[in-house]
Each structure stands twice: as structure tokens, then as C-alpha cells.
Short mmCIF file of C-alpha atoms and ligand atoms in Angstrom, two decimals:
data_model
loop_
_atom_site.label_atom_id
_atom_site.label_comp_id
_atom_site.label_asym_id
_atom_site.label_seq_id
_atom_site.Cartn_x
_atom_site.Cartn_y
_atom_site.Cartn_z
CA MET N 1 89.49 80.60 115.38
CA LYS N 2 89.19 82.02 112.00
CA LYS N 3 91.79 81.01 109.67
CA VAL N 4 94.35 83.64 108.65
CA LEU N 5 97.17 82.18 105.97
CA LEU N 6 100.29 84.70 105.97
CA THR N 7 102.55 85.01 101.87
CA GLY N 8 106.06 86.19 102.91
CA GLY N 9 105.96 84.59 106.30
CA ASN N 10 109.85 85.92 107.55
CA GLY N 11 109.56 89.23 106.43
CA PHE N 12 108.72 92.55 108.47
CA PHE N 13 105.34 92.66 108.80
CA CYS N 14 104.27 89.15 108.52
CA THR N 15 106.82 88.10 111.92
CA ARG N 16 105.00 91.05 113.50
CA PHE N 17 101.70 90.21 112.81
CA SER N 18 102.00 86.52 113.84
CA LYS N 19 103.02 87.20 117.31
CA TYR N 20 101.07 89.58 118.11
CA TYR N 21 97.40 86.96 116.95
CA LYS N 22 99.00 83.87 117.81
CA ASP N 23 96.48 83.83 120.09
CA LYS N 24 93.77 85.01 118.51
CA TYR N 25 93.93 83.35 115.46
CA ASN N 26 94.95 79.90 113.84
CA ILE N 27 98.03 81.64 111.84
CA PHE N 28 99.96 79.72 108.50
CA SER N 29 102.49 82.50 108.46
CA LEU N 30 104.43 80.64 104.75
CA SER N 31 107.75 81.46 104.09
CA ARG N 32 109.11 81.67 100.37
CA LYS N 33 110.64 78.23 101.23
CA GLU N 34 107.49 77.32 102.46
CA LEU N 35 105.58 78.67 99.74
CA ASP N 36 106.68 79.90 96.97
CA VAL N 37 103.67 81.89 95.80
CA THR N 38 105.76 82.22 92.08
CA LYS N 39 104.68 78.20 91.66
CA GLU N 40 101.07 78.99 90.90
CA GLU N 41 100.36 74.54 92.00
CA ASP N 42 102.01 74.96 95.22
CA VAL N 43 100.20 77.87 95.68
CA PHE N 44 96.80 75.42 94.58
CA GLU N 45 97.31 73.74 96.65
CA SER N 46 98.08 74.98 99.96
CA LEU N 47 95.38 76.56 99.45
CA ARG N 48 93.28 73.74 99.60
CA LYS N 49 94.72 72.62 102.10
CA ILE N 50 94.67 75.60 104.44
CA LYS N 51 91.19 77.20 103.72
CA PRO N 52 91.57 80.09 105.03
CA ASP N 53 89.66 82.22 106.53
CA TYR N 54 91.68 85.19 105.08
CA VAL N 55 94.65 85.35 103.27
CA ILE N 56 96.89 88.67 103.54
CA HIS N 57 99.56 88.19 101.09
CA ALA N 58 101.92 90.53 102.26
CA ALA N 59 105.24 88.08 100.08
CA ALA N 60 106.92 90.88 97.30
CA ILE N 61 110.15 91.67 96.21
CA ALA N 62 110.06 95.60 97.58
CA VAL N 63 113.41 97.04 97.33
CA THR N 64 113.68 99.63 94.47
CA ASP N 65 116.50 98.98 92.79
CA PHE N 66 116.00 95.57 92.93
CA CYS N 67 112.90 95.36 90.75
CA ASN N 68 114.91 98.30 88.58
CA GLU N 69 117.15 95.40 87.46
CA HIS N 70 115.33 92.64 87.43
CA PRO N 71 111.68 94.01 85.95
CA GLU N 72 110.85 89.92 85.59
CA VAL N 73 111.58 88.26 88.53
CA ALA N 74 110.48 91.26 89.91
CA HIS N 75 107.12 90.65 88.09
CA LYS N 76 107.16 86.86 88.32
CA ILE N 77 106.96 87.57 92.23
CA ASN N 78 104.87 91.27 92.71
CA VAL N 79 101.98 90.28 89.66
CA ASP N 80 102.35 87.34 88.73
CA GLY N 81 102.33 85.56 92.43
CA ALA N 82 99.89 87.88 93.92
CA VAL N 83 97.04 86.88 91.16
CA ASN N 84 98.59 83.44 91.52
CA VAL N 85 96.66 83.70 95.37
CA ALA N 86 93.48 85.70 94.60
CA LYS N 87 92.41 82.91 92.38
CA ALA N 88 93.53 79.75 95.04
CA CYS N 89 91.51 82.76 97.60
CA LYS N 90 88.07 82.17 95.09
CA GLU N 91 88.97 79.06 94.57
CA VAL N 92 89.06 78.08 97.80
CA GLY N 93 86.46 81.12 99.21
CA ALA N 94 89.13 82.93 101.01
CA LYS N 95 88.83 86.88 101.47
CA MET N 96 91.93 88.61 100.65
CA ILE N 97 94.18 91.48 101.30
CA PHE N 98 97.12 92.31 99.49
CA ILE N 99 99.08 94.41 100.34
CA SER N 100 100.36 97.68 98.43
CA SER N 101 102.37 100.70 98.58
CA GLU N 102 102.25 104.52 98.86
CA GLN N 103 105.26 103.94 95.79
CA VAL N 104 102.09 103.82 93.41
CA PHE N 105 102.19 107.37 93.13
CA ASN N 106 106.21 107.35 92.95
CA GLY N 107 105.86 109.62 89.61
CA ASN N 108 103.21 112.05 90.37
CA LEU N 109 104.37 115.30 89.42
CA GLU N 110 101.68 117.53 91.48
CA SER N 111 102.00 117.06 95.38
CA GLY N 112 100.19 114.38 97.97
CA PRO N 113 98.88 114.14 100.04
CA TYR N 114 96.66 111.47 96.92
CA ASP N 115 93.59 110.12 97.69
CA GLU N 116 92.09 106.28 97.07
CA GLU N 117 90.36 107.36 93.60
CA HIS N 118 93.82 109.93 92.57
CA LYS N 119 95.53 108.48 89.02
CA ALA N 120 98.29 106.78 90.18
CA VAL N 121 101.92 107.36 88.04
CA PRO N 122 104.42 104.83 88.66
CA ASN N 123 107.77 105.50 87.83
CA THR N 124 109.94 102.67 89.30
CA VAL N 125 109.50 99.05 87.66
CA TYR N 126 108.17 97.70 91.38
CA GLY N 127 105.30 100.28 92.14
CA GLU N 128 104.37 99.10 87.62
CA ASN N 129 103.90 96.39 89.72
CA LYS N 130 102.29 96.77 92.93
CA LEU N 131 100.19 99.49 90.48
CA GLU N 132 99.25 95.79 87.84
CA ALA N 133 98.66 93.89 90.16
CA GLU N 134 96.19 95.75 92.19
CA GLY N 135 94.81 96.55 89.08
CA LEU N 136 94.85 92.43 88.18
CA LEU N 137 93.09 91.09 91.49
CA LYS N 138 90.30 93.34 91.43
CA ASN N 139 88.77 91.48 88.13
CA ILE N 140 89.38 88.36 89.64
CA LEU N 141 88.13 88.63 93.55
CA ASP N 142 85.16 90.65 95.04
CA GLU N 143 85.97 89.78 98.61
CA LEU N 144 89.42 91.94 98.26
CA TRP N 145 90.79 94.51 100.06
CA ILE N 146 93.83 96.20 98.60
CA LEU N 147 96.02 98.24 101.56
CA ARG N 148 98.13 100.72 100.12
CA PHE N 149 100.89 102.01 103.27
CA THR N 150 102.66 103.84 103.95
CA TRP N 151 106.57 103.86 104.69
CA LEU N 152 106.81 101.66 108.21
CA PHE N 153 109.21 102.23 110.61
CA GLY N 154 110.11 99.81 113.68
CA LEU N 155 112.71 98.55 115.71
CA PRO N 156 114.99 95.19 115.66
CA GLU N 157 113.15 92.49 118.20
CA ARG N 158 115.21 88.59 118.79
CA GLY N 159 113.97 87.08 115.61
CA LEU N 160 111.99 89.30 113.30
CA ASN N 161 113.18 90.09 110.16
CA ILE N 162 114.49 93.78 110.19
CA ASN N 163 113.69 96.23 106.72
CA SER N 164 115.57 99.31 106.37
CA ASN N 165 113.28 102.48 108.16
CA ILE N 166 113.38 106.00 108.86
CA MET N 167 114.22 104.78 112.96
CA TRP N 168 116.50 101.96 112.61
CA ASN N 169 118.04 103.01 109.29
CA THR N 170 119.15 106.35 111.96
CA VAL N 171 119.77 104.46 114.67
CA SER N 172 122.51 102.29 112.55
CA SER N 173 124.20 105.25 111.40
CA ILE N 174 124.30 106.31 114.87
CA LEU N 175 126.64 102.78 115.59
CA LYS N 176 128.35 103.11 113.15
CA GLY N 177 129.19 106.52 113.22
CA GLU N 178 127.93 107.30 109.39
CA LYS N 179 126.42 111.41 109.25
CA ILE N 180 122.90 111.06 107.93
CA LYS N 181 122.00 113.13 104.61
CA GLY N 182 118.38 114.39 105.20
CA PRO N 183 116.34 115.67 102.33
CA VAL N 184 114.73 118.58 103.00
CA ASN N 185 112.62 117.88 99.47
CA GLU N 186 111.01 114.60 100.36
CA TYR N 187 107.88 114.28 102.31
CA ARG N 188 105.84 111.11 103.28
CA GLY N 189 103.85 109.03 105.20
CA MET N 190 106.05 107.02 108.08
CA THR N 191 104.57 104.57 110.57
CA TYR N 192 105.28 102.89 113.59
CA VAL N 193 105.43 99.56 112.66
CA GLN N 194 103.48 98.60 115.56
CA GLN N 195 100.57 100.21 115.18
CA VAL N 196 99.44 99.25 111.61
CA ILE N 197 100.22 95.45 113.74
CA GLU N 198 97.41 96.55 116.24
CA GLU N 199 95.13 98.51 114.17
CA PHE N 200 95.68 95.77 111.59
CA ASP N 201 91.99 92.72 112.30
CA LYS N 202 89.55 95.67 111.96
CA ILE N 203 90.46 95.41 108.14
CA PHE N 204 88.38 92.34 108.46
CA GLU N 205 85.04 93.73 109.57
CA ILE N 206 85.01 96.85 107.32
CA PRO N 207 83.71 97.27 103.68
CA TYR N 208 85.80 95.87 100.20
CA GLY N 209 87.83 98.39 98.38
CA THR N 210 91.37 100.37 98.01
CA TYR N 211 92.46 101.75 101.19
CA ASN N 212 95.86 104.56 101.51
CA LEU N 213 97.03 103.12 105.14
CA GLY N 214 99.48 105.08 108.25
CA SER N 215 99.68 108.00 109.26
CA LYS N 216 99.87 111.01 108.11
CA ASN N 217 103.23 113.71 107.98
CA ASP N 218 103.59 116.91 108.36
CA LEU N 219 107.35 117.35 108.03
CA ASN N 220 109.75 115.91 105.44
CA ARG N 221 112.79 113.36 106.14
CA PHE N 222 115.84 115.97 107.23
CA GLU N 223 113.04 116.92 109.88
CA VAL N 224 112.14 112.97 110.84
CA VAL N 225 116.07 111.92 112.07
CA LYS N 226 116.35 115.85 113.22
CA LEU N 227 112.63 114.68 115.74
CA ILE N 228 114.70 111.35 116.07
CA LEU N 229 117.87 112.30 117.72
CA LYS N 230 116.47 114.69 119.47
CA GLU N 231 114.20 112.35 121.24
CA MET N 232 116.41 110.31 121.96
CA GLY N 233 117.97 112.55 124.37
CA LEU N 234 121.21 113.95 121.19
CA GLU N 235 120.63 116.88 119.99
CA HIS N 236 123.34 118.78 120.90
CA ARG N 237 125.59 115.76 118.74
CA ILE N 238 122.66 116.60 115.93
CA GLU N 239 124.84 118.81 114.25
CA GLU N 240 127.66 115.94 114.37
CA ILE N 241 125.35 113.20 112.92
CA LEU N 242 122.60 114.76 110.86
CA GLU N 243 123.28 117.01 107.61
CA LYS N 244 120.96 118.80 104.82
CA ASP N 245 120.68 117.31 101.62
CA GLU N 246 119.11 120.04 99.76
CA GLU N 247 120.00 119.28 96.12
CA LYS N 248 118.02 115.83 95.92
CA TYR N 249 114.86 116.07 94.64
CA ALA N 250 115.12 120.02 94.52
CA GLN N 251 114.03 120.32 91.01
CA ASN N 252 110.95 118.18 91.71
CA LYS N 253 109.33 118.00 94.71
CA ARG N 254 109.02 113.97 96.25
CA ASP N 255 106.10 114.19 98.16
CA ILE N 256 104.30 110.38 97.98
CA ARG N 257 102.09 111.38 101.40
CA LEU N 258 98.86 109.28 101.27
CA ASN N 259 95.85 110.88 102.76
CA THR N 260 94.45 108.66 104.79
CA ASP N 261 90.99 109.36 105.65
CA LYS N 262 88.92 106.64 104.61
CA ILE N 263 90.64 104.14 106.58
CA ILE N 264 90.50 106.65 109.65
CA ALA N 265 86.67 107.53 108.95
CA SER N 266 86.64 103.30 108.83
CA GLY N 267 87.37 102.80 112.24
CA LEU N 268 91.21 102.20 111.67
CA ASN N 269 93.52 104.79 114.28
CA PHE N 270 96.84 106.11 113.26
CA THR N 271 99.48 108.69 115.36
CA THR N 272 101.39 110.87 113.24
CA THR N 273 104.63 110.11 112.02
CA GLU N 274 106.00 112.36 114.38
CA GLU N 275 103.92 110.81 117.56
CA GLY N 276 105.05 107.80 115.86
CA ILE N 277 108.25 108.87 116.47
CA THR N 278 108.13 109.29 120.15
CA GLN N 279 105.89 105.93 120.77
CA CYS N 280 108.16 103.86 119.47
CA LEU N 281 111.53 105.62 120.64
CA LYS N 282 109.50 105.48 124.52
CA ASP N 283 108.70 101.45 123.70
CA TYR N 284 112.48 100.27 122.67
CA LYS N 285 113.42 102.73 126.25
CA LEU N 286 115.48 104.77 123.92
CA TYR N 287 113.19 108.20 124.84
CA ASN N 288 115.67 110.35 126.66
CA LYS N 289 114.14 114.23 126.27
N1 NAP T 301 108.02 97.60 105.62
C1 NAP T 301 107.08 98.82 103.96
O1 NAP T 301 107.61 99.91 104.50
C2 NAP T 301 106.43 98.91 103.23
C3 NAP T 301 105.86 100.51 102.54
C4 NAP T 301 104.80 99.45 101.35
C5 NAP T 301 104.62 98.02 100.88
N2 NAP T 301 105.28 97.12 101.65
C6 NAP T 301 104.73 95.66 101.38
O2 NAP T 301 104.15 95.11 102.39
C7 NAP T 301 104.20 94.17 102.29
C8 NAP T 301 105.26 93.24 103.72
O3 NAP T 301 106.95 93.83 103.87
P1 NAP T 301 107.52 94.00 104.79
O4 NAP T 301 108.19 95.20 104.91
O5 NAP T 301 107.28 92.72 105.21
O6 NAP T 301 108.31 92.61 103.08
P2 NAP T 301 109.55 91.62 103.32
O7 NAP T 301 110.24 92.14 104.96
O8 NAP T 301 110.54 92.57 102.45
O9 NAP T 301 108.43 90.42 103.29
C9 NAP T 301 108.29 90.14 102.52
C10 NAP T 301 108.30 88.62 101.78
O10 NAP T 301 108.15 88.35 101.29
C11 NAP T 301 108.65 87.24 100.79
N3 NAP T 301 108.96 86.55 99.34
C12 NAP T 301 109.77 87.50 98.39
N4 NAP T 301 109.63 86.61 97.67
C13 NAP T 301 108.34 85.94 97.51
C14 NAP T 301 108.10 84.31 96.86
N5 NAP T 301 108.47 84.05 95.93
N6 NAP T 301 107.29 83.69 97.60
C15 NAP T 301 106.59 83.73 98.66
N7 NAP T 301 107.49 84.33 99.58
C16 NAP T 301 107.58 85.19 98.39
C17 NAP T 301 110.66 87.56 100.70
O11 NAP T 301 111.75 86.30 101.21
P3 NAP T 301 112.80 86.28 101.65
O12 NAP T 301 112.91 86.64 103.10
O13 NAP T 301 113.31 85.48 101.58
O14 NAP T 301 113.09 87.19 101.03
C18 NAP T 301 109.76 88.40 102.22
O15 NAP T 301 110.24 87.71 103.58
C19 NAP T 301 104.97 93.72 100.70
O16 NAP T 301 104.00 93.35 100.44
C20 NAP T 301 105.27 94.96 100.87
O17 NAP T 301 105.13 95.35 99.68
C21 NAP T 301 105.22 97.12 102.80
#
């Protein structure tokens, strides 16, 4: 069995990856406690000991506000940590997958979807960190895939981490009786995490390089939340639960959608966001249309 080492092993993505691939790969999922990627020597030691075939570097601080408020901490983890992992991969001959983000484009004034060649203009520390790390890693390693993820969504599962995402945020707001404000001027790719996991190991077979990854989406954020409510059988409560937010991003429409044609041409399949919403609700038996 091929050995796959995961950094940030307790996170939303990695806990699902480990569960899904536990019988197919020999997985070494290292939480922050087990491997702090900012500690260079520890990173080298872990990789020397495990000698993985693949390293999926998912460890990051991905909370935008925290990164903006603590730029030095964010840089140390998101940039220096990634560099430590890449150097250790080079030494032990492991192939690396670096998980980057659509957020590299959040300062671009022109509308998406952006392809991989489009000049990225980040305007948050998190986005800047990801773009800087991408550049540094390319100078260290040839055997490198950079994956720019769209925004992932899913629902809680026992023992697995959950993050803020469009599906869980919507369900949580309903449970708490909170009104949801859905911006009509915000467009982003939103991808059902299960689809990403199931397609993921095809990455090991495609040429090295940078890829945008995830669903295409023509719906704005308000429309996505409305769709979730409809498909949960809550159409009669839409006015009570959901409110249009026409002010947010009114001056400059936020459109950070990714053009994912390259990865689709490489053999990975993703439904549209709309279809992913339906699939997720059906998987969790919440579909009630
Ligand atoms: N989820 C998305 O929608 C999305 C979209 C675009 C890109 N991404 C990227 O995809 C990757 C995985 O995302 P995710 O959603 O699974 O995020 P997550 O749930 O926040 O997982 C990241 C993990 O990294 C760990 N970590 C933080 N600092 C570390 C350090 N110094 N050393 C080792 N581990 C550390 C965290 O540990 P603690 O729990 O202890 O803090 C956390 O478990 C990240 O690189 C993220 O930037 C995610």
C-alpha cells in the first residue's frame, strides 16, 4: 500500500479523507499536536521516519479574520510551515500536494471564473499567504500539485471536524432561529466535500502543476441558501428564514469563482454546486422536496 501523510490531520478535509481511504492507503494523519509544521526539525523527522509516497499538506490557519489580525502567526503557519514540508518532501523523495484556495483571487476586481493562468490579486493575509506559499513551493519541488480549492461544504459527522460552510451554516441558523442574510452580489464555487474526497486520489495520476478544483456555480449566495431551504422542504418558511442582502459587495461584486476546466480535462468530475447541494441533502436524508 502506498503511504500517504496528511498534515493538519484533525481538520475538516483530512478527517474525511482518512475515513474514506483507510483501506486503500496506509494513512499517517498527523494532527497539529503530533506534528506542528512550523517546527522544521520535527517535520524532517516525521518524514524521514514515515517515508511517505505522498504528502497532502492541508495544515493551515484558514480563518480569514484571524489571519488578518495575526499576520505573523498566519505567515509562520501558512507559508513557513508549507516550506518546511516541501523541503522535507524533497529530501525524502515524497510527492507533495499543497492545498491552496480560491481566496488568492479575492482582491481581483474583474469577475471570475478565473483560470490557473489568471493573475491573482489577494487582499487578505490568508490569500496572500497561500499565493506566496505556492510560489515558494514551486521553487523547491518539481513533484508538486497545487490545488486551489473552492469553498467546501458538508454536514457534521461523529468524530469528524466541521467548519463554517454554506450547508452547515444554513442548517445551524435554522436550528438557532437566526435569520440568514444572503448576499446577492457574491458568487463563489461551492463544492460538496464528499465529491472532493472521492475524486481526490485521481490527483496522484495527473501531471504535476497548479489546478483549480471544485464545482461550477452560477447561483449567487442568496440563491444557494434559498435552494437549500427549498430542497429541505422549507419553501413555505423562506421569507421567515432568509433575507436578501443587497448592500454587501454592492460597489464591487464579489466573484471569486474558479474555472475548473483543466482539472475536469484531467479526469476529475464535479457536479455543479446546485447538484452538489441536492446530493449532500440526499446523503444525509434531509432532502424533502
Ligand atoms: N474548507 C474549505 O472550504 C477550504 C477552501 C479552500 C482551501 N482550503 C484549504 O484546505 C486545507 C484544509 O482545510 P480544512 O477545511 O480541512 O481546514 P481545517 O479544518 O481548519 O484544518 C486545518 C488543520 O490544520 C491544523 N493546523 C493549524 N496550524 C497547524 C500547525 N502549525 N501545524 C500543524 N497543523 C496545523 C489545524 O489544527 P487545529 O484544529 O489544532 O487548529 C486544523 O486541524 C487548508 O489548507 C485550507 O486552507 C479549505
